[in-house]
CSV table of C-alpha atoms in Angstrom, one decimal:
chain,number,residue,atom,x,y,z
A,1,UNK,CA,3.7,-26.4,-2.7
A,2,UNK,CA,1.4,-23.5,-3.8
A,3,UNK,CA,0.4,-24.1,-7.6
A,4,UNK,CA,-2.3,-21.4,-9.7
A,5,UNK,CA,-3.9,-20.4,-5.9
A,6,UNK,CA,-4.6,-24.2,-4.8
A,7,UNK,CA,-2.3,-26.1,-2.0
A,8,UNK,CA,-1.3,-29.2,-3.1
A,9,UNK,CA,0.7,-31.6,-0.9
A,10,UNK,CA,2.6,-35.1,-2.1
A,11,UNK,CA,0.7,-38.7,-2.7
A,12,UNK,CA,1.3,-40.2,0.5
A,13,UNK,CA,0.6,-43.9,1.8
A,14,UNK,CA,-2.3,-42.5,3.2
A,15,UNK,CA,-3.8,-41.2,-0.2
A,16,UNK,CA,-5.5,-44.2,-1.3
A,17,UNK,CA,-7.1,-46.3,1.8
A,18,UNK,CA,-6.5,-49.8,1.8
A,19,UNK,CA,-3.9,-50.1,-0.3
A,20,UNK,CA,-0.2,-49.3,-0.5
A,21,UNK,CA,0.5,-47.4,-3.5
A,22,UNK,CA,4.1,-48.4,-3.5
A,23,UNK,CA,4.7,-52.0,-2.2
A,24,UNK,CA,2.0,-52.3,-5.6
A,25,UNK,CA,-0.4,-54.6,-3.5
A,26,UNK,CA,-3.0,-54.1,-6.1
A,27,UNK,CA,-0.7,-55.8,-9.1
A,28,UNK,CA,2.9,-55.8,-10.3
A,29,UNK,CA,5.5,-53.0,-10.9
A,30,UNK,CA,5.0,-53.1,-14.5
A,31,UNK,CA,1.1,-52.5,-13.7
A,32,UNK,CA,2.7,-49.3,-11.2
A,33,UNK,CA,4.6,-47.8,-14.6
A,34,UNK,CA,1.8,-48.0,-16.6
A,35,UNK,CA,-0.6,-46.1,-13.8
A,36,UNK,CA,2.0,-43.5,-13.8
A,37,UNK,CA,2.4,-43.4,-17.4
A,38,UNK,CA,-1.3,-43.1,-17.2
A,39,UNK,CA,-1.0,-39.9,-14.5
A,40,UNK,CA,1.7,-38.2,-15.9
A,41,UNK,CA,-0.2,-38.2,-19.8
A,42,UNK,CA,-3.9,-36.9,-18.2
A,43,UNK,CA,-1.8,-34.2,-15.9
A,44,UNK,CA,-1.6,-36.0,-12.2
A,45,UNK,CA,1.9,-35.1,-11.2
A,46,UNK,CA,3.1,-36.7,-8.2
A,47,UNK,CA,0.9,-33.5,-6.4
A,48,UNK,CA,-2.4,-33.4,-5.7
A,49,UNK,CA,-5.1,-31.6,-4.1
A,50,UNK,CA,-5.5,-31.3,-0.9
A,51,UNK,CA,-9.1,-29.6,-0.6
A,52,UNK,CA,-12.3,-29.7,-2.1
A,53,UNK,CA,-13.7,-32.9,-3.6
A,54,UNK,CA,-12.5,-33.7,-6.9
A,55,UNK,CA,-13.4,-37.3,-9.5
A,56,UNK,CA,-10.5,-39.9,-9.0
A,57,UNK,CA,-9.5,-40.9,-12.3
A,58,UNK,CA,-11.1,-44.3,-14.1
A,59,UNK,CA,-7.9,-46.2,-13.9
A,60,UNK,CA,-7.6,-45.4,-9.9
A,61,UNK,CA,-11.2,-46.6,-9.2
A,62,UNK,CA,-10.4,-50.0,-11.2
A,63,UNK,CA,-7.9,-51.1,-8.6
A,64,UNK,CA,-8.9,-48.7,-5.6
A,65,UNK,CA,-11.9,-47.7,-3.2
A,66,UNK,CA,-13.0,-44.3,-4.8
A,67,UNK,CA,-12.2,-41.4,-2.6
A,68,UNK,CA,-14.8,-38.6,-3.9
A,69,UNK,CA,-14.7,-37.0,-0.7
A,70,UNK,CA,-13.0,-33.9,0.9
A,71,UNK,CA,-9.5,-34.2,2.0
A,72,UNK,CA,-7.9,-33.5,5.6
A,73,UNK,CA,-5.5,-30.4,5.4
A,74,UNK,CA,-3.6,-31.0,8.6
A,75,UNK,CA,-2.3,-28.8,10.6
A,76,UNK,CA,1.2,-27.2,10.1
A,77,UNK,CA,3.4,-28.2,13.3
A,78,UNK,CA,7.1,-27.3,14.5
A,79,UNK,CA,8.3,-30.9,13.2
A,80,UNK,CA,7.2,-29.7,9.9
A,81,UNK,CA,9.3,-27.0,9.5
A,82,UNK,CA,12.5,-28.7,8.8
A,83,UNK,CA,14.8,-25.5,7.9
A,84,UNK,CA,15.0,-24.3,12.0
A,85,UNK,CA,14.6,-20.9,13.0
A,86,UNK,CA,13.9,-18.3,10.4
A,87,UNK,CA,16.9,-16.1,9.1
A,88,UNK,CA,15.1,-12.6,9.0
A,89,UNK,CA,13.0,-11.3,11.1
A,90,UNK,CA,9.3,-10.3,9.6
A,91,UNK,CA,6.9,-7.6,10.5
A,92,UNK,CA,3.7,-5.3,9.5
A,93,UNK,CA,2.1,-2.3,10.8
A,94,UNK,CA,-0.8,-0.7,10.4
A,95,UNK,CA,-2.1,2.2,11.9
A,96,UNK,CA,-5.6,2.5,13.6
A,97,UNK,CA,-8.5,5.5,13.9
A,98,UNK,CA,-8.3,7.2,17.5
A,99,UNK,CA,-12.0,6.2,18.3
A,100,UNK,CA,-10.1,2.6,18.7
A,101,UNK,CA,-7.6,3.3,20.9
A,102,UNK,CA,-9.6,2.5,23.8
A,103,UNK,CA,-10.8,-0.6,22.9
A,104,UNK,CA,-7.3,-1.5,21.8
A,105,UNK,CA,-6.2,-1.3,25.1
A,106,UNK,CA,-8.4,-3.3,26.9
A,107,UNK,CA,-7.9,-6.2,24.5
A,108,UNK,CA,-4.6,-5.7,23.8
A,109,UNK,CA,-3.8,-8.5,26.3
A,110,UNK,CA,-6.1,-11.1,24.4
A,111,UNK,CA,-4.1,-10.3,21.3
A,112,UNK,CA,-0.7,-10.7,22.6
A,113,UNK,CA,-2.5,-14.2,24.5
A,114,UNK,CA,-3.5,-15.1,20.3
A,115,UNK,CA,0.0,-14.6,19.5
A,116,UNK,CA,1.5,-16.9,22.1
A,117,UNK,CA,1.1,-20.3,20.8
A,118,UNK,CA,2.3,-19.1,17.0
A,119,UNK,CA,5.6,-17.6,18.5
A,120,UNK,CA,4.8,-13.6,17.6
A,121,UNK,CA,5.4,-10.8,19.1
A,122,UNK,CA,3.1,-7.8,18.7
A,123,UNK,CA,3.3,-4.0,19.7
A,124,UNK,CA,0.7,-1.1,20.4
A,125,UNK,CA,2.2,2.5,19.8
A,126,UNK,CA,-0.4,4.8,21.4
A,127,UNK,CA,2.1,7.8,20.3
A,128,UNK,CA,1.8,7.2,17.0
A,129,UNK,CA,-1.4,5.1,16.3
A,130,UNK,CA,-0.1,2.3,15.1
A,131,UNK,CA,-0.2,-1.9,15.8
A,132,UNK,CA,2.8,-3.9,15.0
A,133,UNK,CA,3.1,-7.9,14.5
A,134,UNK,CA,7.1,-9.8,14.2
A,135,UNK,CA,8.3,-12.6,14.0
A,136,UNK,CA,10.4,-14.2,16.5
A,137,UNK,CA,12.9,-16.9,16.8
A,138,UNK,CA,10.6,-19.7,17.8
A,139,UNK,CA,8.1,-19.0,15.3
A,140,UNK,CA,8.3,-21.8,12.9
A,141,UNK,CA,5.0,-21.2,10.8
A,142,UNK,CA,5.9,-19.1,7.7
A,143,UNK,CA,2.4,-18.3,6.8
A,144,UNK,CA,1.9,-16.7,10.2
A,145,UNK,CA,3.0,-13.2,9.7
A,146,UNK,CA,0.5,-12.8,7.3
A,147,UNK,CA,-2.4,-14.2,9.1
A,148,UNK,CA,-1.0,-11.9,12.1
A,149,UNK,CA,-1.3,-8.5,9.5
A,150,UNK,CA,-4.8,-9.6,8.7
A,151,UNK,CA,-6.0,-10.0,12.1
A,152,UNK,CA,-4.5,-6.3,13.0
A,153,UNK,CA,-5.9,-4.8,10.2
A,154,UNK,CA,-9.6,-6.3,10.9
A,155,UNK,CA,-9.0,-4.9,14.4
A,156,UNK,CA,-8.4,-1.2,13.1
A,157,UNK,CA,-11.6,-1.3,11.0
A,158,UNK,CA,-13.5,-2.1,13.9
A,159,UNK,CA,-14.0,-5.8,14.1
A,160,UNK,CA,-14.1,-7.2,17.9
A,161,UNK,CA,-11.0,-9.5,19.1
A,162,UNK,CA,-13.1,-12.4,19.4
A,163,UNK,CA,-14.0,-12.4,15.8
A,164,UNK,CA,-10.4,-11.6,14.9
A,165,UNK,CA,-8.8,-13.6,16.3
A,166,UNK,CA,-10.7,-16.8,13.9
A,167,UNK,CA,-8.7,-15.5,11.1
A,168,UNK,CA,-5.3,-17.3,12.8
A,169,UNK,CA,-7.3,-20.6,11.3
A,170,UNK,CA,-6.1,-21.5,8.3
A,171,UNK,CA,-9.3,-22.4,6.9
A,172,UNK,CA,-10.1,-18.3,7.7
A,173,UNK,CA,-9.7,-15.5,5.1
A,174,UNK,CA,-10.5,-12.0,4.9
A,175,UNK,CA,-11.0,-9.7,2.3
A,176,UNK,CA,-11.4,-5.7,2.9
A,177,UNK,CA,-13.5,-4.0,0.7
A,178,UNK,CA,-13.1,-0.2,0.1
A,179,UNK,CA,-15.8,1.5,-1.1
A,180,UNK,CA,-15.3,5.1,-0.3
A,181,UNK,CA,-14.1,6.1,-3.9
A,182,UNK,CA,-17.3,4.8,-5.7
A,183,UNK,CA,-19.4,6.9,-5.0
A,184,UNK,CA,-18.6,10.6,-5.3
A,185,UNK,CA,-22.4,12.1,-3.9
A,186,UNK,CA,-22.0,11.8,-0.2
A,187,UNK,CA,-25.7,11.2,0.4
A,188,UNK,CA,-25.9,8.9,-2.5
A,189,UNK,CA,-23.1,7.1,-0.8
A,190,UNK,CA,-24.8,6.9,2.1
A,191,UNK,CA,-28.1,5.7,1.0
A,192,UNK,CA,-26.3,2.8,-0.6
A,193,UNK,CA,-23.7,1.9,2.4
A,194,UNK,CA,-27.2,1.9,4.4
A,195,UNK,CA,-28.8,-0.5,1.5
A,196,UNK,CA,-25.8,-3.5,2.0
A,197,UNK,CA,-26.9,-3.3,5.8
A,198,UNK,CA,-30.8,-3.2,5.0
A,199,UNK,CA,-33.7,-2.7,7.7
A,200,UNK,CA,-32.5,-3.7,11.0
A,201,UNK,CA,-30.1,-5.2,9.4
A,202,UNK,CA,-31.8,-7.9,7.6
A,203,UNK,CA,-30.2,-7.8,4.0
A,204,UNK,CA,-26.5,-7.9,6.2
A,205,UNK,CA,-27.7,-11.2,8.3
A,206,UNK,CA,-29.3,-13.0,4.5
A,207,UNK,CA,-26.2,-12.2,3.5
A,208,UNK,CA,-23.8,-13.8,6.4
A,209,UNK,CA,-26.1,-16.8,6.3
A,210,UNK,CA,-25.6,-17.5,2.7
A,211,UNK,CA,-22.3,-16.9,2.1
A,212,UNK,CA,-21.4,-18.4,5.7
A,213,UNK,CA,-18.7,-14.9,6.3
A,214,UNK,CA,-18.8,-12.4,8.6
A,215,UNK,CA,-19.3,-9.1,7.4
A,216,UNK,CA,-18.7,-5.9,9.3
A,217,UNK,CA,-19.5,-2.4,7.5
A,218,UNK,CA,-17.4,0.3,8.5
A,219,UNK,CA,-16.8,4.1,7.7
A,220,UNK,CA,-15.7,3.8,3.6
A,221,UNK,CA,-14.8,-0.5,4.1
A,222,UNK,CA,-16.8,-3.1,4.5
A,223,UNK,CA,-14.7,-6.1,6.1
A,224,UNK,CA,-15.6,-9.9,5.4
A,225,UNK,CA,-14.3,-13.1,7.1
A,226,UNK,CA,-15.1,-16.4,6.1
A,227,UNK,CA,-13.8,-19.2,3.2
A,228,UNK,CA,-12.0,-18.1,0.3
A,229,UNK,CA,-14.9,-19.0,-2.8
A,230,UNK,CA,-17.5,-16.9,-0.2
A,231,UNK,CA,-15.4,-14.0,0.2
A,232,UNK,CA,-15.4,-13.7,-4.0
A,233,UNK,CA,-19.7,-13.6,-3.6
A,234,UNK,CA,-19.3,-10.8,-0.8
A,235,UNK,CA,-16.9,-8.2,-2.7
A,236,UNK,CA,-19.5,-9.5,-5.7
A,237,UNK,CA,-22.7,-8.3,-3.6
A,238,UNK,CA,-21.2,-5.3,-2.5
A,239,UNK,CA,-19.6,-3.8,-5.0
A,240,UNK,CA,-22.4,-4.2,-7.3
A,241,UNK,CA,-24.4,-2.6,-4.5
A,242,UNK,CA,-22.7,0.9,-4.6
A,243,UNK,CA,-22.9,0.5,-8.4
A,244,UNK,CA,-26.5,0.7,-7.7
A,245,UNK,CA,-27.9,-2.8,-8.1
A,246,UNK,CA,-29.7,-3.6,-5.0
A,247,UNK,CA,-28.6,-6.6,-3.1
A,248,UNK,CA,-31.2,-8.8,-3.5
A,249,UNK,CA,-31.0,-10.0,-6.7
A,250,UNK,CA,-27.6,-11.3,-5.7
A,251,UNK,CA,-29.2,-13.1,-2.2
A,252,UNK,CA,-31.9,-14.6,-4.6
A,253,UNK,CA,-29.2,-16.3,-7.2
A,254,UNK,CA,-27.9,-17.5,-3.8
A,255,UNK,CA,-30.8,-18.9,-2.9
A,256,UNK,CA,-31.6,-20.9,-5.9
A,257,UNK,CA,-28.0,-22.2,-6.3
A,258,UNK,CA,-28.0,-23.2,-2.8
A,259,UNK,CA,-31.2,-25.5,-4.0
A,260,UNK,CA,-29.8,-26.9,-6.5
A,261,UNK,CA,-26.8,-27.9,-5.0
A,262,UNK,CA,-29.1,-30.4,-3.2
A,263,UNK,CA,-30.1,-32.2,-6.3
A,264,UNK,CA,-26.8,-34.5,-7.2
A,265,UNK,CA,-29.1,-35.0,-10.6
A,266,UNK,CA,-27.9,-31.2,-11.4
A,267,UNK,CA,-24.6,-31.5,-10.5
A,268,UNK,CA,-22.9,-32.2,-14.2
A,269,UNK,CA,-25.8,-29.9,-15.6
A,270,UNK,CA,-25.5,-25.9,-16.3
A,271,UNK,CA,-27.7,-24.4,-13.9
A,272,UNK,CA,-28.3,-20.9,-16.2
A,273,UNK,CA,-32.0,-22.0,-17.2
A,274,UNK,CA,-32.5,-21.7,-13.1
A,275,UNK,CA,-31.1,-18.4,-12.4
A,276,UNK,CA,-32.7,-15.0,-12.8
A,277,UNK,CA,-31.7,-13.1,-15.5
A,278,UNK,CA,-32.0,-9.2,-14.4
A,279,UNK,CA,-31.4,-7.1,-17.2
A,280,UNK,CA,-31.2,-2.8,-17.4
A,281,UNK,CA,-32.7,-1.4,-20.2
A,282,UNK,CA,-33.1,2.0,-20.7
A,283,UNK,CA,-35.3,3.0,-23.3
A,284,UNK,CA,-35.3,5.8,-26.1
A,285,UNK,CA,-37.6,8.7,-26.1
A,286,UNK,CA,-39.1,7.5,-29.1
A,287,UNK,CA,-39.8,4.0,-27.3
A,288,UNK,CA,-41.4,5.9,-24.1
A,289,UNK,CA,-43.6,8.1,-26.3
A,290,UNK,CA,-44.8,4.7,-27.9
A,291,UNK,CA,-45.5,2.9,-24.0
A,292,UNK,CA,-47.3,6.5,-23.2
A,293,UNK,CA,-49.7,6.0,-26.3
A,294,UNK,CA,-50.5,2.4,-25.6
A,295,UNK,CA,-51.5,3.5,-22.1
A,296,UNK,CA,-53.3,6.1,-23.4
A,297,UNK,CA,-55.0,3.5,-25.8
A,298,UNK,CA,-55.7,0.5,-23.3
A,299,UNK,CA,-57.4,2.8,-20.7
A,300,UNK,CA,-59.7,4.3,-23.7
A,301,UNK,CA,-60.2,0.7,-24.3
A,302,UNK,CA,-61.6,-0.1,-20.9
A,303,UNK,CA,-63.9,3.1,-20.6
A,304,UNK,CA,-65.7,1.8,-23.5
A,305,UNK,CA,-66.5,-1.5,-22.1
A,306,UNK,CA,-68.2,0.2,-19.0
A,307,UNK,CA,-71.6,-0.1,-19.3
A,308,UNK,CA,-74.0,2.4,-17.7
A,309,UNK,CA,-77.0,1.9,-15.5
A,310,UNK,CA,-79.3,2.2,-18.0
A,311,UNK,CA,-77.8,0.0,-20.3
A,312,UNK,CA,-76.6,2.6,-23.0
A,313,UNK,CA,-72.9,2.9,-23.0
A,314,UNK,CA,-70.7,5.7,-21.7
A,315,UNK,CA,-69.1,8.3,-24.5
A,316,UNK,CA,-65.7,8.6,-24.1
A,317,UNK,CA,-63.3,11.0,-25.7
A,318,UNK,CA,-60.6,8.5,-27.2
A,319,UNK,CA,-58.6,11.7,-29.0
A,320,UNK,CA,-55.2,12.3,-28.0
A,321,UNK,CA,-53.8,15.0,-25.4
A,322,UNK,CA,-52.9,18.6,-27.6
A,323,UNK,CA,-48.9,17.7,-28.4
A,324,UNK,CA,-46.4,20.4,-27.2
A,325,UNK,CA,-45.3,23.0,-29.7
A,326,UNK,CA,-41.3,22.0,-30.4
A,327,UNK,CA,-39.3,25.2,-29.7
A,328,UNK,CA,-37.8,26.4,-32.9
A,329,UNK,CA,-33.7,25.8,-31.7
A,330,UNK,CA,-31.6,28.5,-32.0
A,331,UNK,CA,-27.7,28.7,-31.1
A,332,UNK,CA,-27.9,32.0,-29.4
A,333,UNK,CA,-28.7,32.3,-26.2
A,334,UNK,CA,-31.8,33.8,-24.5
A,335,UNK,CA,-31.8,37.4,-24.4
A,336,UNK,CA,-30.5,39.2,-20.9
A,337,UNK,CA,-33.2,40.2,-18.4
A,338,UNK,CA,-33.0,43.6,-17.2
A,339,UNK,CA,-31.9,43.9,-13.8
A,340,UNK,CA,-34.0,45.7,-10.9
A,341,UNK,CA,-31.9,49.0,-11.1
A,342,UNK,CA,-32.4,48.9,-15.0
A,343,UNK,CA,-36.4,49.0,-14.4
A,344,UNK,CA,-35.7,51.6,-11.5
A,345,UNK,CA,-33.5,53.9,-14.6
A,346,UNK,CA,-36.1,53.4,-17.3
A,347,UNK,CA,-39.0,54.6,-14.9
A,348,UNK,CA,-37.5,57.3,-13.1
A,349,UNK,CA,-37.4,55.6,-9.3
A,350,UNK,CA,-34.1,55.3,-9.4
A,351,UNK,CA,-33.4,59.4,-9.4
A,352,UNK,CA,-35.8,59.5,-6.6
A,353,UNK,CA,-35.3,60.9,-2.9
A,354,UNK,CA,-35.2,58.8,-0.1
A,355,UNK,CA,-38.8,60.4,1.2
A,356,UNK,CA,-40.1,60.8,-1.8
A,357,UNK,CA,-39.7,56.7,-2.5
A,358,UNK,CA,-41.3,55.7,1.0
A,359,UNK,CA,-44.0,58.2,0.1
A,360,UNK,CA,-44.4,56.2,-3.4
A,361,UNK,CA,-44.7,52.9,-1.4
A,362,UNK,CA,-46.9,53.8,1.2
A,363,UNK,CA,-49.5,54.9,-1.6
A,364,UNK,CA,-48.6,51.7,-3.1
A,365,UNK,CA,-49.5,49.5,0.3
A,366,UNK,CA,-52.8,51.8,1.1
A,367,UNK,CA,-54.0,50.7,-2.9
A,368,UNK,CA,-53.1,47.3,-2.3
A,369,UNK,CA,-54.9,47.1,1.2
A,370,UNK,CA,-58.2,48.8,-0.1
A,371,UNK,CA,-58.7,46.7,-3.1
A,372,UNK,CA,-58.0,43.8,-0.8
A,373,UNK,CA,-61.0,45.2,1.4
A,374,UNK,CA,-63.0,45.8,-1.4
A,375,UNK,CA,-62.7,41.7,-2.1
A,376,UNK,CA,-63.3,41.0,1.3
A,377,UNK,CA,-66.8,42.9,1.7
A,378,UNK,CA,-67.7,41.1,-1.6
A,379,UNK,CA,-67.2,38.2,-0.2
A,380,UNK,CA,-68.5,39.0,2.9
A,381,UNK,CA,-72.0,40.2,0.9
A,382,UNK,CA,-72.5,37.1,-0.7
A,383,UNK,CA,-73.8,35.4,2.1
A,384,UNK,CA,-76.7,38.0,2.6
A,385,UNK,CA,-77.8,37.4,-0.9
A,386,UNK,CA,-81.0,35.4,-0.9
A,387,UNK,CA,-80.8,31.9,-3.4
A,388,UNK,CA,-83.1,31.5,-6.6
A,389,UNK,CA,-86.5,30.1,-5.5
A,390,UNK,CA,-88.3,27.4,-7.2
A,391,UNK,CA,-91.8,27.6,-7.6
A,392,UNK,CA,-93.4,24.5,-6.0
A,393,UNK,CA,-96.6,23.1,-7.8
A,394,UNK,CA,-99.9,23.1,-6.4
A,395,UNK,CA,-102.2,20.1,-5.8
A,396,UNK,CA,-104.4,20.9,-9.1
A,397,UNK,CA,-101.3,20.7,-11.3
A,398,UNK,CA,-99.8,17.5,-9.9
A,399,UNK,CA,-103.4,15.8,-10.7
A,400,UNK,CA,-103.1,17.3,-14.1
A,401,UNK,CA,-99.8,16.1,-14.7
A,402,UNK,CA,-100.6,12.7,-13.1
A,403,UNK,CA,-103.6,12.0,-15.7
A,404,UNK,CA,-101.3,13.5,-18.9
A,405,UNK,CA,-98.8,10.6,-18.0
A,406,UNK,CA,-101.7,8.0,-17.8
């Protein structure tokens, strides 16, 4: 029985070790009604479930061993499917890129070998592009079909067979992620597509280890295999990524929760005074103008405390940068600039022959090539020009000078 996304599965002899629930070896049948009176007022149906770890309730753990431990799910046989055969027949397609075809192929017999023990059948169309999983009339699992769709459509976007084939397990999920209509800017998608898989693909392997899925980016999807609460924290991380926060912020909350889990101190306790709190702020103009003056200030600040060799301290210039004139705003627009044939009209160039104009420019070139020559000797005669000579003092004026300073 499937009930708000959690499998739950009857109370068996088996639920409570050491003790048979129903013979009531722990008391009397009136002690039984009560119990159930108990259940059925705090919400215990006869179902209950069948993963995760969950507290027993108080009046359980007065007469049983408490079980706070993880449940077994076992597996789903052919004696458990007590209807037979299957009515209708069941099937999904899905078609694959042509880059995959040849792969397909060579593993196509591995796929149909996967198949075998769950009673499918499966097709390749080459003509079409397409792969194809049905049910038959010995299959007797009907969850199946769909794990048999998922494991198709992970082959089309690229994952190998021999990670595929895991998601038969029913422990398995997998979530495909499409990011290709987040981002419109093809090189911004890019940049961020490259950011999920990081430097040799570091942020992509912290990622896999923390999470404990495999994650496979390909082309505009990003494919992910692994439990179902992990698979939540992967579309989390990359999502966010293409909506431009970077990846690690997300790996770091990993990491501290994963730390805390450790401590069974924590585990009835909020764990928000523990995580990072990133938050985007953009500020005003009027608040950047303020930061840019208490720069402005603090460095002033510290060129006064520098002391000079001498001991006297340094003069600094503590007024503020001239401020930009404001441009008086006006709804009409800037006037037109004239065009190069306008200029050519208003000076006369334009009615000009075609001789007369290349005369015109090659007067134009011979000016601009003699004043440029004209520059060059200049520059060329200020190497022959002979520097300012200082008159050295003579022996007779150093003694002088010696005995005035005495």
């Amino acid at each position: 029985m499937v009930e708000g996304s959690k499998f739950y599965a009857p109370t068996t002899l088996t639920d409570y070790p050491g003790q048979d629930v129903r013979r009531g070896s722990c008391g009397s049948g009136y002690k039984q009604k009560q119990e159930a009176s108990k259940r059925k007022a705090l919400g215990y149906g006869r179902y209950r479930p069948v993963s995760g770890t969950t507290q027993c309730p108080s009046f359980i753990c007065a007469h049983f061993q408490c079980f706070n431990t993880s449940w077994k799910v076992d597996a789903f046989t052919n004696d458990d499917n007590k209807a037979g055969p299957f009515t209708e027949e069941s099937s999904f397609a899905t078609l694959f890129p042509k880059y995959r075809e040849k792969y397909l192929r060579e593993v196509w017999g591995a796929v149909t070998r996967a198949l075998e023990p769950h009673a499918m059948a499966c097709t390749l169309d080459l003509i079409h592009g397409s792969m194809s999983v049905r049910t038959t009339r010995k299959t007797y699992d009907p969850y199946i079909i769909l794990k048999a769709r998922d494991m198709i459509k992970l082959l089309a976007r690229g994952v190998a067979i021999g990670q595929a084939v895991k998601i038969l397990d029913d422990a398995v999920a997998c979530d495909i992620i499409k990011i290709g209509n987040i981002v419109r800017n093809k090189e911004r998608f890019v940049k961020r597509r490259q950011r999920i898989i990081g430097p040799d693909g570091s942020t992509l392997k912290a990622i896999e280890l923390l999470t404990g899925c495999y994650v496979l980016v390909q082309g505009n999807t990003v494919s992910a295999m692994g439990p179902y609460k992990s698979l939540k924290e992967v579309r989390r991380i990359v999502l966010d990524c293409m909506k431009n926060i970077h990846p690690i912020y997300r790996i770091k909350e990993l990491m501290i929760r994963r730390e805390l889990a450790k401590d069974p101190k924590l585990a009835t306790e909020s764990w928000d005074r523990f995580l990072p709190k990133f938050r985007r702020r953009h500020l005003t103009s009027a608040e950047k103008s303020a930061k840019k003056r208490e720069t402005i200030t603090a460095k002033a600040e510290a060129r006064k405390a520098v002391v000079d060799t001498n001991g006297y301290k340094m003069e600094v210039d503590t007024t503020e940068p001239p401020k930009k004139k404001k441009k008086v705003y006006t709804p009409f627009p800037p006037p037109q600039l004239p065009r190069k044939v306008d200029l050519q009209l208003e000076s006369g160039e334009y009615f000009l022959k075609a001789s007369e104009k290349e005369a015109k420019e090659v007067a134009r070139r011979k000016q601009q090539q003699a004043e440029a020559s004209v520059q060059r000797q200049a520059q060329r005669a200020e190497a022959y020009v002979a520097p300012e000579e200082t008159k050295v003092a003579t022996v007779e004026e150093k003694r002088r000078k010696r005995k005035r300073e005495e």
